[in-house]
Coordinates of N, CA and C in Angstrom, one line a residue:
P11 N -23.1 143.1 -155.4 CA -22.6 144.3 -156.1 C -23.8 145.0 -156.8
H12 N -23.6 146.2 -157.0 CA -24.6 147.1 -157.6 C -24.6 146.8 -159.1
D13 N -25.8 146.8 -159.7 CA -25.9 146.6 -161.2 C -25.0 147.6 -162.0
A14 N -24.9 148.8 -161.5 CA -24.1 149.8 -162.2 C -22.6 149.5 -162.1
Q15 N -22.2 148.6 -161.2 CA -20.8 148.1 -161.2 C -20.6 146.9 -162.1
L16 N -21.6 146.0 -162.2 CA -21.5 144.8 -163.0 C -21.7 145.0 -164.4
L17 N -22.7 145.9 -164.8 CA -23.1 146.1 -166.2 C -21.9 146.5 -167.0
P18 N -21.1 147.5 -166.5 CA -19.9 147.8 -167.4 C -18.9 146.7 -167.6
R19 N -18.9 145.7 -166.7 CA -18.0 144.5 -166.9 C -18.5 143.7 -168.1
I20 N -19.8 143.5 -168.2 CA -20.3 142.8 -169.4 C -20.1 143.7 -170.6
A21 N -20.4 145.0 -170.5 CA -20.2 145.9 -171.6 C -18.8 145.8 -172.2
E22 N -17.8 145.6 -171.4 CA -16.4 145.5 -171.8 C -16.3 144.2 -172.8
S23 N -17.0 143.1 -172.4 CA -16.9 142.0 -173.3 C -17.6 142.2 -174.6
I24 N -18.7 142.9 -174.6 CA -19.4 143.3 -175.8 C -18.6 144.2 -176.7
K25 N -17.9 145.2 -176.0 CA -17.0 146.1 -176.7 C -15.9 145.3 -177.4
T26 N -15.3 144.4 -176.8 CA -14.3 143.6 -177.4 C -14.8 142.8 -178.6
D27 N -15.9 142.2 -178.4 CA -16.5 141.3 -179.5 C -17.0 142.1 -180.7
N28 N -17.4 143.4 -180.4 CA -18.1 144.2 -181.5 C -17.3 145.5 -181.8
N29 N -16.2 145.7 -181.2 CA -15.5 147.0 -181.4 C -16.3 148.2 -181.2
V30 N -17.2 148.2 -180.2 CA -18.1 149.3 -179.9 C -17.7 149.8 -178.5
D31 N -17.7 151.1 -178.3 CA -17.4 151.7 -176.9 C -18.7 151.9 -176.2
F32 N -18.8 151.1 -175.1 CA -20.0 151.1 -174.2 C -19.8 151.9 -172.9
S33 N -18.7 152.7 -172.9 CA -18.3 153.3 -171.6 C -19.3 154.3 -171.2
V34 N -19.9 154.1 -170.0 CA -20.8 155.1 -169.4 C -20.3 155.2 -167.9
P35 N -20.1 156.4 -167.4 CA -19.7 156.6 -166.0 C -20.6 155.9 -165.0
F36 N -20.1 155.3 -164.0 CA -20.8 154.7 -162.9 C -21.9 155.7 -162.3
E37 N -21.5 156.9 -162.1 CA -22.4 157.9 -161.6 C -23.6 158.1 -162.4
E38 N -23.5 157.9 -163.7 CA -24.7 158.1 -164.5 C -25.6 156.9 -164.4
L39 N -25.1 155.7 -164.1 CA -25.9 154.5 -164.0 C -26.4 154.2 -162.6
R40 N -25.7 154.6 -161.6 CA -25.9 154.2 -160.2 C -27.4 154.2 -159.8
D41 N -28.1 155.3 -160.1 CA -29.5 155.5 -159.5 C -30.6 155.0 -160.5
L42 N -30.2 154.4 -161.6 CA -31.2 153.9 -162.6 C -31.5 152.5 -162.4
P43 N -32.8 152.1 -162.6 CA -33.1 150.6 -162.7 C -32.3 149.9 -163.8
L44 N -32.1 148.6 -163.7 CA -31.2 147.9 -164.6 C -31.6 148.1 -166.1
T45 N -32.9 148.0 -166.4 CA -33.3 148.2 -167.8 C -33.0 149.6 -168.3
E46 N -33.1 150.6 -167.5 CA -32.8 152.0 -167.9 C -31.2 152.1 -168.0
Q47 N -30.5 151.4 -167.2 CA -29.0 151.4 -167.3 C -28.6 150.9 -168.7
L48 N -29.2 149.8 -169.0 CA -28.9 149.1 -170.3 C -29.3 150.1 -171.5
N49 N -30.5 150.7 -171.4 CA -30.9 151.6 -172.4 C -30.0 152.8 -172.6
L50 N -29.5 153.3 -171.4 CA -28.5 154.4 -171.5 C -27.2 154.0 -172.2
I51 N -26.7 152.8 -171.8 CA -25.5 152.3 -172.4 C -25.7 152.2 -173.9
N52 N -26.9 151.6 -174.3 CA -27.3 151.4 -175.7 C -27.3 152.7 -176.4
E53 N -27.9 153.7 -175.8 CA -28.0 155.1 -176.4 C -26.7 155.7 -176.6
K54 N -25.9 155.7 -175.6 CA -24.6 156.4 -175.6 C -23.6 155.8 -176.6
S55 N -23.7 154.5 -176.8 CA -22.8 153.8 -177.7 C -23.3 153.9 -179.2
N56 N -24.5 154.4 -179.4 CA -25.0 154.5 -180.7 C -25.1 153.2 -181.4
F57 N -25.3 152.2 -180.6 CA -25.4 150.8 -181.1 C -26.8 150.3 -180.7
I58 N -27.6 150.1 -181.7 CA -29.0 149.9 -181.4 C -29.3 148.4 -181.3
F59 N -29.8 148.0 -180.1 CA -30.2 146.6 -179.9 C -31.7 146.5 -180.1
S60 N -32.1 145.4 -180.6 CA -33.6 145.1 -180.7 C -34.1 144.7 -179.4
D61 N -35.4 144.7 -179.2 CA -36.0 144.3 -177.9 C -35.6 142.9 -177.6
V62 N -35.6 142.0 -178.6 CA -35.2 140.6 -178.4 C -33.7 140.5 -177.9
E63 N -32.8 141.3 -178.5 CA -31.5 141.3 -178.0 C -31.3 141.8 -176.6
I64 N -32.1 142.8 -176.2 CA -32.1 143.3 -174.9 C -32.6 142.3 -173.9
E65 N -33.7 141.6 -174.3 CA -34.2 140.5 -173.4 C -33.1 139.4 -173.3
D66 N -32.5 139.0 -174.4 CA -31.4 138.0 -174.3 C -30.3 138.5 -173.4
F67 N -29.9 139.7 -173.5 CA -28.9 140.3 -172.7 C -29.2 140.2 -171.2
L68 N -30.5 140.6 -170.9 CA -30.9 140.6 -169.5 C -30.9 139.2 -168.9
R69 N -31.2 138.1 -169.7 CA -31.1 136.7 -169.3 C -29.6 136.4 -169.0
Y70 N -28.7 136.8 -170.0 CA -27.3 136.6 -169.8 C -26.8 137.3 -168.6
Y71 N -27.2 138.5 -168.4 CA -26.8 139.3 -167.2 C -27.2 138.6 -165.9
K72 N -28.4 138.1 -165.8 CA -28.8 137.4 -164.6 C -27.8 136.2 -164.3
L73 N -27.5 135.5 -165.4 CA -26.6 134.4 -165.3 C -25.2 134.9 -164.8
F74 N -24.7 136.0 -165.4 CA -23.5 136.6 -165.0 C -23.5 136.9 -163.5
K75 N -24.6 137.5 -163.0 CA -24.7 137.9 -161.6 C -24.6 136.6 -160.7
A76 N -25.2 135.6 -161.2 CA -25.2 134.3 -160.4 C -23.8 133.8 -160.3
H77 N -23.0 133.9 -161.4 CA -21.6 133.5 -161.4 C -20.8 134.3 -160.5
V78 N -21.0 135.6 -160.5 CA -20.3 136.5 -159.6 C -20.6 136.1 -158.1
K79 N -21.8 135.9 -157.8 CA -22.2 135.5 -156.5 C -21.5 134.2 -156.1
A80 N -21.5 133.2 -157.0 CA -20.9 131.9 -156.7 C -19.4 132.1 -156.5
M81 N -18.8 132.9 -157.3 CA -17.3 133.2 -157.2 C -17.0 133.8 -155.9
R82 N -17.8 134.7 -155.4 CA -17.6 135.4 -154.1 C -17.8 134.5 -152.9
N83 N -18.7 133.5 -153.1 CA -19.0 132.6 -152.0 C -18.0 131.4 -151.9
Y84 N -17.3 131.1 -153.0 CA -16.4 130.0 -153.1 C -15.2 130.2 -152.3
V85 N -14.8 129.2 -151.5 CA -13.6 129.3 -150.8 C -12.7 128.1 -151.2
P86 N -11.7 128.3 -152.0 CA -10.9 127.2 -152.6 C -10.0 126.6 -151.5
E87 N -9.8 125.3 -151.6 CA -8.8 124.7 -150.8 C -7.4 124.9 -151.4
V88 N -6.4 124.8 -150.6 CA -5.0 124.9 -151.2 C -4.7 123.7 -152.0
Y89 N -4.3 124.0 -153.2 CA -3.9 122.9 -154.2 C -2.4 122.6 -154.0
S90 N -2.1 121.3 -153.9 CA -0.7 121.0 -153.6 C 0.2 121.0 -154.8
Q91 N -0.3 121.2 -156.0 CA 0.5 121.2 -157.2 C 0.8 122.6 -157.6
S92 N 1.6 122.7 -158.7 CA 1.8 124.1 -159.2 C 0.6 124.5 -160.0
I93 N 0.5 125.9 -160.1 CA -0.5 126.5 -160.9 C 0.1 127.4 -161.9
T94 N -0.4 127.5 -163.1 CA 0.0 128.5 -164.1 C -1.1 129.5 -164.2
L95 N -0.8 130.7 -164.0 CA -1.7 131.8 -164.1 C -1.5 132.6 -165.4
F96 N -2.5 132.6 -166.2 CA -2.5 133.4 -167.5 C -3.1 134.8 -167.1
R97 N -2.2 135.8 -167.2 CA -2.6 137.1 -166.7 C -2.6 138.1 -167.9
A98 N -3.6 138.8 -168.1 CA -3.7 139.8 -169.1 C -2.8 141.0 -168.8
S99 N -2.1 141.5 -169.8 CA -1.1 142.6 -169.6 C -1.8 144.0 -169.5
Q100 N -3.0 144.1 -170.0 CA -3.7 145.4 -170.0 C -4.8 145.3 -169.0
E101 N -4.9 146.4 -168.1 CA -6.1 146.4 -167.2 C -7.3 147.0 -167.9
I102 N -8.4 146.7 -167.4 CA -9.7 147.3 -167.9 C -9.9 148.5 -167.0
I103 N -10.0 149.7 -167.5 CA -10.2 150.9 -166.8 C -11.7 151.1 -166.6
H104 N -12.0 151.3 -165.3 CA -13.4 151.6 -164.9 C -13.5 152.9 -164.2
D105 N -14.6 153.6 -164.3 CA -14.6 154.9 -163.7 C -15.4 154.8 -162.4
F106 N -15.4 153.7 -161.7 CA -15.9 153.6 -160.3 C -14.8 153.0 -159.5
D107 N -14.7 153.3 -158.3 CA -13.6 152.9 -157.4 C -14.1 151.7 -156.6
N108 N -13.6 150.6 -156.9 CA -14.0 149.4 -156.1 C -12.8 148.5 -156.0
P109 N -12.3 148.2 -154.8 CA -11.1 147.4 -154.7 C -11.2 146.0 -155.3
E110 N -12.4 145.5 -155.5 CA -12.7 144.2 -156.0 C -12.1 144.1 -157.4
W111 N -12.1 145.2 -158.2 CA -11.7 145.1 -159.6 C -10.2 145.5 -159.8
Y112 N -9.5 146.0 -158.7 CA -8.1 146.4 -158.8 C -7.3 145.7 -157.8
S113 N -6.0 145.4 -158.2 CA -5.2 144.7 -157.3 C -3.7 145.0 -157.7
N114 N -2.9 145.3 -156.7 CA -1.4 145.4 -156.9 C -0.8 144.0 -156.8
D115 N -1.5 143.0 -156.4 CA -1.0 141.7 -156.3 C -0.7 141.1 -157.7
P116 N 0.5 140.8 -158.0 CA 0.8 140.2 -159.3 C 0.2 138.9 -159.6
L117 N -0.2 138.2 -158.5 CA -0.9 136.9 -158.6 C -2.4 137.0 -158.5
I118 N -2.9 138.2 -158.4 CA -4.3 138.6 -158.3 C -5.1 137.6 -157.5
G119 N -4.6 137.3 -156.3 CA -5.3 136.4 -155.4 C -5.0 134.9 -155.5
W120 N -4.3 134.5 -156.5 CA -4.1 133.1 -156.7 C -3.0 132.5 -155.8
G121 N -2.2 133.4 -155.2 CA -1.1 132.9 -154.4 C -1.5 132.1 -153.2
K122 N -2.7 132.4 -152.7 CA -3.2 131.6 -151.6 C -3.8 130.3 -152.0
C123 N -3.8 130.0 -153.3 CA -4.5 128.7 -153.7 C -3.6 127.6 -154.0
S124 N -2.3 127.8 -153.8 CA -1.3 126.7 -154.1 C -0.2 126.8 -153.0
S125 N 0.3 125.6 -152.6 CA 1.4 125.5 -151.7 C 2.7 125.6 -152.5
Q126 N 2.6 125.6 -153.8 CA 3.8 125.6 -154.7 C 3.9 127.0 -155.3
P127 N 5.1 127.4 -155.9 CA 5.2 128.6 -156.6 C 4.2 128.7 -157.8
I128 N 3.8 129.8 -158.1 CA 2.8 130.0 -159.2 C 3.6 130.6 -160.4
Q129 N 3.5 129.9 -161.5 CA 4.0 130.4 -162.8 C 3.1 131.4 -163.4
V130 N 3.5 132.6 -163.7 CA 2.7 133.6 -164.3 C 3.1 133.8 -165.8
I131 N 2.2 133.7 -166.6 CA 2.4 134.0 -168.1 C 1.5 135.2 -168.4
E132 N 2.2 136.3 -168.8 CA 1.5 137.5 -169.1 C 1.2 137.5 -170.6
L133 N -0.1 137.7 -170.9 CA -0.5 137.7 -172.3 C -0.9 139.1 -172.8
P134 N -0.7 139.4 -174.0 CA -1.2 140.7 -174.5 C -2.7 140.8 -174.5
G135 N -3.2 142.0 -174.2 CA -4.6 142.2 -174.2 C -5.2 142.4 -172.8
D136 N -6.5 142.5 -172.7 CA -7.2 142.6 -171.4 C -7.9 141.3 -171.1
H137 N -8.6 141.4 -170.0 CA -9.4 140.2 -169.5 C -10.3 139.6 -170.6
F138 N -10.8 140.4 -171.4 CA -11.7 139.9 -172.5 C -11.0 139.7 -173.8
S139 N -10.1 140.6 -174.2 CA -9.5 140.5 -175.5 C -8.5 139.3 -175.7
I140 N -8.1 138.8 -174.6 CA -7.1 137.6 -174.7 C -7.8 136.4 -175.3
F141 N -9.2 136.4 -175.4 CA -9.9 135.3 -175.9 C -10.4 135.5 -177.3
V142 N -9.9 136.6 -178.0 CA -10.3 136.8 -179.4 C -9.0 137.2 -180.2
E143 N -9.1 137.1 -181.5 CA -8.0 137.5 -182.4 C -7.6 138.9 -182.1
P144 N -6.3 139.2 -182.1 CA -5.2 138.3 -182.4 C -4.6 137.6 -181.2
H145 N -5.1 137.9 -180.0 CA -4.4 137.4 -178.8 C -4.7 136.0 -178.5
I146 N -5.8 135.4 -179.0 CA -6.2 134.0 -178.7 C -5.1 133.1 -179.2
Q147 N -4.4 133.4 -180.2 CA -3.3 132.5 -180.7 C -2.2 132.4 -179.7
E148 N -1.8 133.4 -179.1 CA -0.8 133.4 -178.1 C -1.3 132.6 -176.8
L149 N -2.5 132.8 -176.4 CA -3.0 132.0 -175.3 C -3.1 130.5 -175.7
A150 N -3.5 130.2 -176.9 CA -3.5 128.8 -177.3 C -2.2 128.2 -177.3
K151 N -1.1 128.9 -177.7 CA 0.2 128.4 -177.8 C 0.7 128.1 -176.3
Y152 N 0.5 129.0 -175.4 CA 0.9 128.7 -174.0 C 0.1 127.6 -173.4
L153 N -1.2 127.6 -173.6 CA -2.0 126.5 -173.1 C -1.5 125.1 -173.6
K154 N -1.2 125.1 -174.9 CA -0.7 123.8 -175.5 C 0.6 123.4 -174.8
D155 N 1.5 124.4 -174.6 CA 2.8 124.1 -173.9 C 2.6 123.6 -172.5
C156 N 1.7 124.2 -171.8 CA 1.4 123.7 -170.4 C 0.8 122.3 -170.4
I157 N -0.1 122.1 -171.3 CA -0.7 120.7 -171.4 C 0.3 119.7 -171.8
D158 N 1.1 120.0 -172.8 CA 2.2 119.1 -173.2 C 3.1 118.8 -172.1
N159 N 3.5 119.8 -171.3 CA 4.5 119.6 -170.2 C 3.8 118.8 -169.1
T160 N 2.6 119.0 -168.8 CA 1.9 118.2 -167.8 C 1.8 116.7 -168.2
V161 N 1.4 116.5 -169.5 CA 1.4 115.1 -170.0 C 2.7 114.5 -169.9
Y162 N 3.8 115.2 -170.3 CA 5.1 114.7 -170.2 C 5.5 114.3 -168.7
V163 N 5.2 115.2 -167.8 CA 5.5 114.9 -166.4 C 4.7 113.6 -165.9
L164 N 3.5 113.5 -166.3 CA 2.6 112.4 -165.9 C 3.2 111.1 -166.4
N165 N 3.7 111.2 -167.6 CA 4.2 110.0 -168.3 C 5.7 109.6 -167.9
N166 N 6.5 110.6 -167.5 CA 7.9 110.4 -167.3 C 8.3 110.8 -165.9
G167 N 7.5 111.4 -165.1 CA 7.9 111.7 -163.7 C 8.7 112.9 -163.5
S168 N 9.1 113.6 -164.5 CA 9.9 114.8 -164.4 C 9.6 115.8 -165.6
K169 N 10.0 117.0 -165.4 CA 9.8 118.0 -166.4 C 10.7 117.8 -167.6
R170 N 10.3 118.3 -168.8 CA 11.2 118.3 -169.9 C 12.3 119.4 -169.7
S171 N 13.4 119.1 -170.3 CA 14.5 120.1 -170.2 C 14.3 121.2 -171.2

């Protein structure tokens, strides 16, 4: 993927963590080298990063790109047990059109990963904000319930009523 498509994804997580709007249209970023893209996002957000912070970000960004590449190359085997999908209720809106980031599939691709029905738990927030206050508390509650149910099944052979 093009840096101008990935950089806004990371900017969304920074926006969530710092309550700063880093939105820059894809068309403005597309033809710029990565460092200039980052500088433009920095400038438009009026959020000044130090040179050290920019260097740290670029290292993090390279790691992020490696994760995206690994994710795209990974072919999961079908899991024979049930899967619980924690799905964010809010979409992240991007101003570039790429089918990779959008899906009408309520299971967002996970349906092919299990031979069993998939339980979907919809959480308030978007892909990034479900991991911070106030949404993290709801995620934690559902995770605890899922873990407790799994432990119960392992110990008793059936689900709790």
